PDB file of C-alpha atoms in Angstrom:
ATOM      1  CA  MET A1408      92.574 134.229 121.687  1.00  0.00           C
ATOM      2  CA  LYS A1409      96.191 132.164 123.645  1.00  0.00           C
ATOM      3  CA  ILE A1410      94.526 128.886 122.289  1.00  0.00           C
ATOM      4  CA  VAL A1411      93.906 129.370 118.738  1.00  0.00           C
ATOM      5  CA  LEU A1412      97.757 131.203 118.339  1.00  0.00           C
ATOM      6  CA  ILE A1413      99.181 128.567 120.345  1.00  0.00           C
ATOM      7  CA  LEU A1414      97.912 126.107 118.307  1.00  0.00           C
ATOM      8  CA  ALA A1415      98.722 127.277 114.616  1.00  0.00           C
ATOM      9  CA  ALA A1416     101.853 127.345 116.259  1.00  0.00           C
ATOM     10  CA  LEU A1417     102.402 123.954 116.965  1.00  0.00           C
ATOM     11  CA  GLN A1418     101.101 123.680 113.146  1.00  0.00           C
ATOM     12  CA  VAL A1419     103.934 125.880 111.859  1.00  0.00           C
ATOM     13  CA  ALA A1420     106.366 123.448 114.091  1.00  0.00           C
ATOM     14  CA  LEU A1421     104.558 120.861 112.494  1.00  0.00           C
ATOM     15  CA  VAL A1422     104.829 121.081 109.109  1.00  0.00           C
ATOM     16  CA  TRP A1423     108.284 122.710 109.697  1.00  0.00           C
ATOM     17  CA  TRP A1424     109.766 119.486 110.754  1.00  0.00           C
ATOM     18  CA  LEU A1425     107.916 117.376 108.225  1.00  0.00           C
ATOM     19  CA  ARG A1426     109.295 119.420 105.773  1.00  0.00           C
ATOM     20  CA  SER A1427     113.017 118.934 106.975  1.00  0.00           C
ATOM     21  CA  LEU A1428     112.498 115.641 107.480  1.00  0.00           C
ATOM     22  CA  ARG A1429     112.365 114.202 103.550  1.00  0.00           C
ATOM     23  CA  LYS A1430     115.516 115.571 101.144  1.00  0.00           C
ATOM     24  CA  ARG A1431     115.342 117.631  98.158  1.00  0.00           C
ATOM     25  CA  TYR A1432     115.088 115.224  95.810  1.00  0.00           C
ATOM     26  CA  LEU A1433     111.008 114.688  94.714  1.00  0.00           C
ATOM     27  CA  ALA A1434     111.951 111.254  91.967  1.00  0.00           C
ATOM     28  CA  GLU A1435     114.610 109.248  92.590  1.00  0.00           C
ATOM     29  CA  THR A1436     115.856 106.137  92.454  1.00  0.00           C
ATOM     30  CA  VAL A1437     118.323 104.598  95.533  1.00  0.00           C
ATOM     31  CA  SER A1438     119.523 100.992  96.273  1.00  0.00           C
ATOM     32  CA  GLU A1439     119.741 102.217  99.779  1.00  0.00           C
ATOM     33  CA  ASP A1440     118.797  98.722 102.014  1.00  0.00           C
ATOM     34  CA  GLU A1441     116.283 100.858 103.995  1.00  0.00           C
ATOM     35  CA  VAL A1442     113.803 103.505 102.102  1.00  0.00           C
ATOM     36  CA  ASN A1443     112.971 107.010 103.870  1.00  0.00           C
ATOM     37  CA  ALA A1444     109.870 108.700 102.069  1.00  0.00           C
ATOM     38  CA  VAL A1445     108.610 112.000 103.517  1.00  0.00           C
ATOM     39  CA  ALA A1446     105.766 113.820 101.535  1.00  0.00           C
ATOM     40  CA  VAL A1447     104.329 116.860 102.482  1.00  0.00           C
ATOM     41  CA  THR A1448     101.505 118.716 100.928  1.00  0.00           C
ATOM     42  CA  ASP A1449     103.772 117.607  97.664  1.00  0.00           C
ATOM     43  CA  GLY A1450     104.558 113.721  96.076  1.00  0.00           C
ATOM     44  CA  VAL A1451     107.554 111.640  95.951  1.00  0.00           C
ATOM     45  CA  GLU A1452     108.220 109.335  93.864  1.00  0.00           C
ATOM     46  CA  LYS A1453     111.423 106.572  94.818  1.00  0.00           C
ATOM     47  CA  THR A1454     112.922 104.117  92.386  1.00  0.00           C
ATOM     48  CA  ASN A1455     114.880 101.311  94.781  1.00  0.00           C
ATOM     49  CA  SER A1456     116.905  98.786  93.832  1.00  0.00           C
ATOM     50  CA  SER A1457     118.912  97.250  96.715  1.00  0.00           C
ATOM     51  CA  GLN A1458     119.524  93.572  96.563  1.00  0.00           C
ATOM     52  CA  ASP A1459     119.148  93.385 101.025  1.00  0.00           C
ATOM     53  CA  PHE A1460     116.187  95.457 101.204  1.00  0.00           C
ATOM     54  CA  LYS A1461     115.277  96.219 104.453  1.00  0.00           C
ATOM     55  CA  GLY A1462     112.810  98.033 105.128  1.00  0.00           C
ATOM     56  CA  GLY A1463     111.920 101.350 106.247  1.00  0.00           C
ATOM     57  CA  PHE A1464     109.448 104.423 106.795  1.00  0.00           C
ATOM     58  CA  VAL A1465     106.728 106.285 104.248  1.00  0.00           C
ATOM     59  CA  ARG A1466     105.142 109.254 105.778  1.00  0.00           C
ATOM     60  CA  ALA A1467     102.304 111.077 103.820  1.00  0.00           C
ATOM     61  CA  VAL A1468     100.352 114.073 105.301  1.00  0.00           C
ATOM     62  CA  MET A1469      98.937 115.944 102.179  1.00  0.00           C
ATOM     63  CA  GLY A1470     100.969 114.774  99.762  1.00  0.00           C
ATOM     64  CA  GLY A1471     101.833 111.396  98.318  1.00  0.00           C
ATOM     65  CA  ILE A1472     104.373 108.656  97.630  1.00  0.00           C
ATOM     66  CA  GLU A1473     105.050 106.218  94.852  1.00  0.00           C
ATOM     67  CA  LEU A1474     107.846 103.401  95.764  1.00  0.00           C
ATOM     68  CA  ASP A1475     108.934 101.304  93.579  1.00  0.00           C
ATOM     69  CA  LEU A1476     110.538  98.130  94.763  1.00  0.00           C
ATOM     70  CA  THR A1477     110.354  95.692  91.844  1.00  0.00           C
ATOM     71  CA  GLU A1478     114.017  95.699  91.196  1.00  0.00           C
ATOM     72  CA  THR A1479     114.611  94.890  95.315  1.00  0.00           C
ATOM     73  CA  ALA A1480     115.566  91.491  96.397  1.00  0.00           C
ATOM     74  CA  VAL A1481     115.301  90.676 100.551  1.00  0.00           C
ATOM     75  CA  LYS A1482     118.229  87.811 102.020  1.00  0.00           C
ATOM     76  CA  LYS A1483     117.040  88.146 105.092  1.00  0.00           C
ATOM     77  CA  PRO A1484     112.649  88.230 105.679  1.00  0.00           C
ATOM     78  CA  PRO A1485     110.606  89.860 105.848  1.00  0.00           C
ATOM     79  CA  ALA A1486     111.133  93.669 105.068  1.00  0.00           C
ATOM     80  CA  VAL A1487     108.950  96.010 107.633  1.00  0.00           C
ATOM     81  CA  LEU A1488     108.185  99.162 105.889  1.00  0.00           C
ATOM     82  CA  HIS A1489     105.705 101.698 108.869  1.00  0.00           C
ATOM     83  CA  ALA A1490     103.856 104.023 107.314  1.00  0.00           C
ATOM     84  CA  THR A1491     102.182 106.627 108.276  1.00  0.00           C
ATOM     85  CA  ILE A1492      99.667 108.582 106.158  1.00  0.00           C
ATOM     86  CA  VAL A1493      97.330 111.930 107.074  1.00  0.00           C
ATOM     87  CA  MET A1494      95.231 112.976 104.222  1.00  0.00           C
ATOM     88  CA  GLY A1495      97.448 111.845 101.720  1.00  0.00           C
ATOM     89  CA  GLY A1496      98.432 108.085  99.279  1.00  0.00           C
ATOM     90  CA  VAL A1497     101.079 105.715  98.806  1.00  0.00           C
ATOM     91  CA  ASP A1498     101.512 103.680  95.952  1.00  0.00           C
ATOM     92  CA  ILE A1499     103.506 100.778  96.889  1.00  0.00           C
ATOM     93  CA  LYS A1500     104.653  98.628  93.429  1.00  0.00           C
ATOM     94  CA  VAL A1501     106.517  95.171  94.669  1.00  0.00           C
ATOM     95  CA  PRO A1502     107.469  91.950  92.713  1.00  0.00           C
ATOM     96  CA  LYS A1503     105.268  89.371  91.753  1.00  0.00           C
ATOM     97  CA  GLU A1504     106.872  86.369  93.239  1.00  0.00           C
ATOM     98  CA  TRP A1505     106.552  88.764  96.746  1.00  0.00           C
ATOM     99  CA  LYS A1506     103.852  87.206  99.523  1.00  0.00           C
ATOM    100  CA  VAL A1507     102.966  91.135 100.968  1.00  0.00           C
ATOM    101  CA  ARG A1508     101.218  90.897 104.602  1.00  0.00           C
ATOM    102  CA  GLY A1509     100.823  94.044 107.183  1.00  0.00           C
ATOM    103  CA  ASP A1510      99.042  95.640 110.672  1.00  0.00           C
ATOM    104  CA  VAL A1511      98.035  99.056 108.739  1.00  0.00           C
ATOM    105  CA  GLY A1512      94.983 100.326 110.880  1.00  0.00           C
ATOM    106  CA  ALA A1513      92.731 102.948 109.204  1.00  0.00           C
ATOM    107  CA  ILE A1514      90.421 105.868 109.933  1.00  0.00           C
ATOM    108  CA  MET A1515      88.244 107.546 107.271  1.00  0.00           C
ATOM    109  CA  GLY A1516      91.072 105.708 104.653  1.00  0.00           C
ATOM    110  CA  GLY A1517      91.272 102.560 102.796  1.00  0.00           C
ATOM    111  CA  VAL A1518      93.738  99.562 101.784  1.00  0.00           C
ATOM    112  CA  ASP A1519      93.847  98.484  98.583  1.00  0.00           C
ATOM    113  CA  GLY A1520      96.112  95.525  97.768  1.00  0.00           C
ATOM    114  CA  ALA A1521      95.277  93.376 101.341  1.00  0.00           C
ATOM    115  CA  PRO A1522      98.452  93.032 102.936  1.00  0.00           C
ATOM    116  CA  GLY A1523      98.160  89.912 104.511  1.00  0.00           C
ATOM    117  CA  ARG A1524      95.622  88.341 101.728  1.00  0.00           C
ATOM    118  CA  ARG A1525      98.738  88.294  98.784  1.00  0.00           C
ATOM    119  CA  PRO A1526      98.781  85.140  97.330  1.00  0.00           C
ATOM    120  CA  SER A1527     102.379  83.373  96.674  1.00  0.00           C
ATOM    121  CA  ASP A1528     102.776  79.482  95.135  1.00  0.00           C
ATOM    122  CA  ASP A1529     106.206  80.091  96.485  1.00  0.00           C
ATOM    123  CA  GLU A1530     106.556  79.501  99.967  1.00  0.00           C
ATOM    124  CA  ARG A1531     110.806  80.725  99.913  1.00  0.00           C
ATOM    125  CA  ALA A1532     109.340  83.401  98.239  1.00  0.00           C
ATOM    126  CA  PRO A1533     110.893  87.238 100.625  1.00  0.00           C
ATOM    127  CA  ASP A1534     108.378  88.835 102.450  1.00  0.00           C
ATOM    128  CA  LEU A1535     107.197  92.379 102.415  1.00  0.00           C
ATOM    129  CA  PHE A1536     105.308  92.909 105.932  1.00  0.00           C
ATOM    130  CA  ILE A1537     103.717  97.079 105.904  1.00  0.00           C
ATOM    131  CA  THR A1538     102.534  98.670 109.826  1.00  0.00           C
ATOM    132  CA  GLY A1539     100.878 101.667 110.131  1.00  0.00           C
ATOM    133  CA  LYS A1540      97.846 103.692 110.231  1.00  0.00           C
ATOM    134  CA  VAL A1541      95.950 105.274 107.371  1.00  0.00           C
ATOM    135  CA  ILE A1542      93.873 108.122 108.347  1.00  0.00           C
ATOM    136  CA  MET A1543      91.842 109.692 105.972  1.00  0.00           C
ATOM    137  CA  GLY A1544      93.810 109.019 102.652  1.00  0.00           C
ATOM    138  CA  GLY A1545      94.975 105.777 101.183  1.00  0.00           C
ATOM    139  CA  LEU A1546      97.463 102.821 100.446  1.00  0.00           C
ATOM    140  CA  ALA A1547      98.155 100.895  97.821  1.00  0.00           C
ATOM    141  CA  VAL A1548      99.915  97.464  97.327  1.00  0.00           C
ATOM    142  CA  HIS A1549      99.520  96.068  93.658  1.00  0.00           C
ATOM    143  CA  ASN A1550     102.848  94.027  91.750  1.00  0.00           C
TER     144      ASN A1550
END
């Protein structure tokens, strides 16, 4: 019985902590050089228009994140985006000229858009490098 109560308390603490990470605005346009998007049992839409994008973090736990980077530029590639997805989904839109590479592990989840296999004829194109884990969720990258 004590184990059940301890696990329940840990779950409540985890949900409270993850909710405290996210901002109150669920849909916003920002021009920050680093993005931080957290969705816990809800949805977040972010559009970033930074002209010196460096990367950031996206965390989805039983929620969804739509991240639009189509108006973003990278001055010093690669920009590194760290993704943690647990029973949720993240959709990332990138400019057509970007080369996207990544090292994303999936456990009972999927990664669409094949980071690391996106073709680009322009060798000078800015890169986005995506790292992270997908557990029972999905990550999609497209332009």
